[in-house]
GROMACS .gro file of C-alpha atoms in nm:
model
  205
    1MET     CA    1  -1.757  -0.443   0.368
    2ALA     CA    2  -1.488  -0.434   0.634
    3THR     CA    3  -1.121  -0.433   0.539
    4ARG     CA    4  -0.968  -0.758   0.663
    5ILE     CA    5  -0.633  -0.709   0.840
    6PHE     CA    6  -0.368  -0.972   0.916
    7ILE     CA    7  -0.028  -0.915   1.077
    8VAL     CA    8   0.294  -1.114   1.049
    9ASP     CA    9   0.548  -1.032   1.320
   10ASP     CA   10   0.763  -1.243   1.552
   11HIS     CA   11   0.718  -1.011   1.851
   12TYR     CA   12   0.395  -1.070   2.040
   13MET     CA   13   0.407  -0.727   2.204
   14ILE     CA   14   0.407  -0.563   1.860
   15ILE     CA   15   0.114  -0.777   1.751
   16GLU     CA   16  -0.085  -0.695   2.063
   17GLY     CA   17   0.000  -0.327   2.038
   18ILE     CA   18  -0.122  -0.298   1.679
   19ARG     CA   19  -0.427  -0.513   1.751
   20SER     CA   20  -0.525  -0.283   2.038
   21LEU     CA   21  -0.491   0.015   1.805
   22LEU     CA   22  -0.703  -0.131   1.527
   23GLN     CA   23  -0.952  -0.376   1.675
   24ASN     CA   24  -1.219  -0.116   1.757
   25GLU     CA   25  -1.185   0.084   1.437
   26LYS     CA   26  -1.496   0.090   1.224
   27GLY     CA   27  -1.453  -0.064   0.883
   28LEU     CA   28  -1.166  -0.292   0.990
   29GLU     CA   29  -1.179  -0.662   1.068
   30TRP     CA   30  -0.890  -0.815   1.264
   31MET     CA   31  -0.824  -1.161   1.115
   32GLY     CA   32  -0.538  -1.262   1.343
   33HIS     CA   33  -0.163  -1.300   1.322
   34ALA     CA   34   0.128  -1.525   1.232
   35MET     CA   35   0.470  -1.518   1.393
   36ASN     CA   36   0.664  -1.662   1.101
   37ALA     CA   37   0.641  -1.708   0.724
   38THR     CA   38   0.539  -2.074   0.741
   39SER     CA   39   0.235  -1.999   0.958
   40CYS     CA   40   0.142  -1.706   0.737
   41LEU     CA   41   0.144  -1.913   0.418
   42ALA     CA   42  -0.059  -2.186   0.586
   43PHE     CA   43  -0.317  -1.927   0.695
   44LEU     CA   44  -0.344  -1.785   0.345
   45GLN     CA   45  -0.439  -2.122   0.203
   46THR     CA   46  -0.781  -2.090   0.368
   47HIS     CA   47  -0.819  -1.718   0.444
   48GLN     CA   48  -0.791  -1.406   0.231
   49PRO     CA   49  -0.712  -1.079   0.410
   50ASN     CA   50  -0.723  -0.751   0.221
   51ILE     CA   51  -0.415  -0.612   0.394
   52ILE     CA   52  -0.112  -0.782   0.551
   53LEU     CA   53   0.108  -0.584   0.788
   54LEU     CA   54   0.438  -0.762   0.732
   55ASP     CA   55   0.750  -0.740   0.947
   56ILE     CA   56   1.070  -0.742   0.743
   57ASN     CA   57   1.267  -0.945   0.997
   58LEU     CA   58   1.116  -1.293   1.049
   59PRO     CA   59   1.275  -1.603   1.206
   60ASP     CA   60   1.242  -1.844   0.911
   61ILE     CA   61   1.267  -1.640   0.591
   62SER     CA   62   1.290  -1.264   0.550
   63GLY     CA   63   0.974  -1.061   0.521
   64ILE     CA   64   1.105  -0.933   0.188
   65GLU     CA   65   1.114  -1.287   0.046
   66LEU     CA   66   0.774  -1.363   0.199
   67CYS     CA   67   0.632  -1.047   0.043
   68LYS     CA   68   0.741  -1.160  -0.302
   69GLU     CA   69   0.592  -1.507  -0.250
   70ILE     CA   70   0.260  -1.371  -0.125
   71LYS     CA   71   0.227  -1.128  -0.416
   72THR     CA   72   0.307  -1.409  -0.661
   73LYS     CA   73   0.040  -1.640  -0.515
   74TYR     CA   74  -0.213  -1.381  -0.400
   75PRO     CA   75  -0.163  -1.064  -0.607
   76LYS     CA   76  -0.479  -0.895  -0.478
   77ILE     CA   77  -0.354  -0.880  -0.119
   78GLY     CA   78  -0.209  -0.543  -0.026
   79ILE     CA   79   0.111  -0.564   0.176
   80ILE     CA   80   0.244  -0.294   0.407
   81GLY     CA   81   0.599  -0.342   0.527
   82LEU     CA   82   0.627  -0.301   0.903
   83SER     CA   83   0.972  -0.246   1.045
   84SER     CA   84   1.197  -0.071   1.292
   85TYR     CA   85   1.457  -0.032   1.013
   86ASN     CA   86   1.466   0.319   0.869
   87GLN     CA   87   1.732   0.256   0.605
   88GLN     CA   88   1.632   0.322   0.245
   89SER     CA   89   1.773  -0.015   0.134
   90TYR     CA   90   1.505  -0.198   0.332
   91ILE     CA   91   1.233   0.033   0.204
   92ASN     CA   92   1.343  -0.017  -0.156
   93LYS     CA   93   1.377  -0.395  -0.127
   94ILE     CA   94   1.030  -0.464   0.009
   95MET     CA   95   0.864  -0.211  -0.223
   96ASP     CA   96   1.047  -0.365  -0.519
   97ASN     CA   97   0.917  -0.707  -0.414
   98GLY     CA   98   0.553  -0.609  -0.422
   99ALA     CA   99   0.474  -0.416  -0.105
  100SER     CA  100   0.241  -0.121  -0.144
  101GLY     CA  101   0.352   0.059   0.169
  102TYR     CA  102   0.618   0.094   0.437
  103VAL     CA  103   0.546   0.197   0.795
  104LEU     CA  104   0.795   0.223   1.078
  105LYS     CA  105   0.699   0.063   1.407
  106ASN     CA  106   0.708   0.401   1.580
  107ALA     CA  107   0.435   0.531   1.346
  108THR     CA  108   0.122   0.683   1.495
  109LYS     CA  109  -0.221   0.522   1.483
  110GLU     CA  110  -0.325   0.785   1.229
  111GLU     CA  111  -0.034   0.693   1.000
  112LEU     CA  112  -0.123   0.324   1.022
  113LEU     CA  113  -0.487   0.392   0.937
  114ASP     CA  114  -0.379   0.625   0.657
  115ALA     CA  115  -0.151   0.353   0.520
  116ILE     CA  116  -0.432   0.096   0.519
  117GLU     CA  117  -0.676   0.334   0.351
  118THR     CA  118  -0.421   0.445   0.090
  119VAL     CA  119  -0.321   0.088  -0.003
  120MET     CA  120  -0.686  -0.017  -0.022
  121GLU     CA  121  -0.734   0.263  -0.276
  122GLY     CA  122  -0.459   0.111  -0.489
  123GLU     CA  123  -0.189   0.369  -0.412
  124LYS     CA  124   0.155   0.345  -0.254
  125TYR     CA  125   0.222   0.469   0.098
  126LEU     CA  126   0.529   0.568   0.297
  127SER     CA  127   0.497   0.679   0.659
  128ASP     CA  128   0.625   1.030   0.729
  129GLU     CA  129   0.966   0.921   0.857
  130ALA     CA  130   1.015   0.672   0.574
  131ALA     CA  131   0.921   0.934   0.315
  132LEU     CA  132   1.174   1.176   0.461
  133ILE     CA  133   1.446   0.910   0.455
  134VAL     CA  134   1.380   0.843   0.089
  135LYS     CA  135   1.378   1.214   0.014
  136LYS     CA  136   1.702   1.273   0.203
  137ASN     CA  137   1.880   0.990   0.029
  138VAL     CA  138   1.777   1.086  -0.321
  139GLY     CA  139   1.914   1.432  -0.258
  140SER     CA  140   1.873   1.698   0.004
  141LYS     CA  141   1.823   1.970  -0.256
  142ILE     CA  142   1.504   2.166  -0.196
  143PRO     CA  143   1.282   2.153  -0.506
  144ILE     CA  144   1.238   2.480  -0.694
  145ILE     CA  145   0.878   2.528  -0.801
  146THR     CA  146   0.700   2.807  -0.986
  147ARG     CA  147   0.426   3.025  -0.842
  148ARG     CA  148   0.166   2.839  -1.048
  149GLU     CA  149   0.300   2.502  -0.935
  150LYS     CA  150   0.272   2.618  -0.575
  151GLU     CA  151  -0.091   2.716  -0.634
  152VAL     CA  152  -0.164   2.376  -0.786
  153LEU     CA  153   0.018   2.202  -0.502
  154SER     CA  154  -0.187   2.391  -0.244
  155LEU     CA  155  -0.512   2.291  -0.414
  156ILE     CA  156  -0.400   1.929  -0.447
  157SER     CA  157  -0.335   1.927  -0.072
  158GLU     CA  158  -0.694   2.045  -0.021
  159GLY     CA  159  -0.816   1.738  -0.208
  160LEU     CA  160  -0.932   1.908  -0.528
  161THR     CA  161  -0.945   1.708  -0.850
  162ASN     CA  162  -0.776   1.816  -1.174
  163ASN     CA  163  -1.112   1.937  -1.304
  164GLN     CA  164  -1.177   2.145  -0.991
  165ILE     CA  165  -0.825   2.293  -0.997
  166ALA     CA  166  -0.861   2.382  -1.365
  167THR     CA  167  -1.189   2.563  -1.295
  168LYS     CA  168  -1.052   2.747  -0.993
  169LEU     CA  169  -0.733   2.865  -1.166
  170PHE     CA  170  -0.895   2.923  -1.508
  171ILE     CA  171  -0.653   2.687  -1.684
  172SER     CA  172  -0.704   2.370  -1.886
  173ILE     CA  173  -0.717   2.022  -1.733
  174THR     CA  174  -0.416   1.928  -1.948
  175THR     CA  175  -0.218   2.213  -1.793
  176VAL     CA  176  -0.314   2.101  -1.443
  177ASP     CA  177  -0.206   1.747  -1.525
  178THR     CA  178   0.128   1.879  -1.654
  179HIS     CA  179   0.182   2.076  -1.332
  180ARG     CA  180   0.094   1.770  -1.124
  181LYS     CA  181   0.344   1.554  -1.314
  182ASN     CA  182   0.613   1.821  -1.281
  183LEU     CA  183   0.554   1.840  -0.906
  184LEU     CA  184   0.580   1.463  -0.868
  185ALA     CA  185   0.906   1.470  -1.061
  186LYS     CA  186   1.054   1.764  -0.869
  187PHE     CA  187   0.973   1.613  -0.530
  188GLU     CA  188   1.065   1.265  -0.659
  189ALA     CA  189   0.737   1.137  -0.520
  190LYS     CA  190   0.569   0.824  -0.654
  191ASN     CA  191   0.215   0.935  -0.575
  192THR     CA  192   0.003   1.225  -0.459
  193ALA     CA  193  -0.004   1.119  -0.093
  194THR     CA  194   0.377   1.113  -0.075
  195LEU     CA  195   0.395   1.445  -0.262
  196ILE     CA  196   0.171   1.613  -0.006
  197ARG     CA  197   0.364   1.468   0.289
  198MET     CA  198   0.698   1.580   0.148
  199ALA     CA  199   0.567   1.924   0.059
  200THR     CA  200   0.424   1.963   0.409
  201HIS     CA  201   0.749   1.862   0.578
  202LEU     CA  202   0.945   2.099   0.356
  203GLU     CA  203   0.690   2.371   0.440
  204PHE     CA  204   0.569   2.432   0.086
  205ILE     CA  205   0.212   2.401   0.211
   0.00000   0.00000   0.00000
């Protein structure tokens, strides 16, 4: 079944740009757009998208407030914040109000598709630039990891499961899980996707 996409943004050029990027992608269904919160809420009374790409800055109420209202009324809808603002305060506010992702408007098509796929899988997503902003603001200190943690990190980046990593490194699944949790803590990453992006940017992998 196709993933149903809806966008809320008050700039028609942004809407058209994203529509042109996504409309021919297999597995995605473009449901349309709204240019303000009122129109969005009216649309949701009769339609149910899987993903909403939501601009933070709207003409009637803020996208952050709209995000909270949508998640209260329609908790199954995944929301990805869409913004030109790269300040951590905006990222934190919309994520705290129910968004599952944050993508800057200068993101690539690949990042946008990655965000949609990640949120559909029930995980959180930050585009590369947003992830770096969060990392920079929580502290510019480079994480110190052990040789074994680096091995686990490398295998995680290759897509191996805990079971597969345990077999490959001849360690227990519990030990792999401990390493994974330690890595998430050291990189201050909320999920595996963010961990891999941060580790890549910091040239750990």
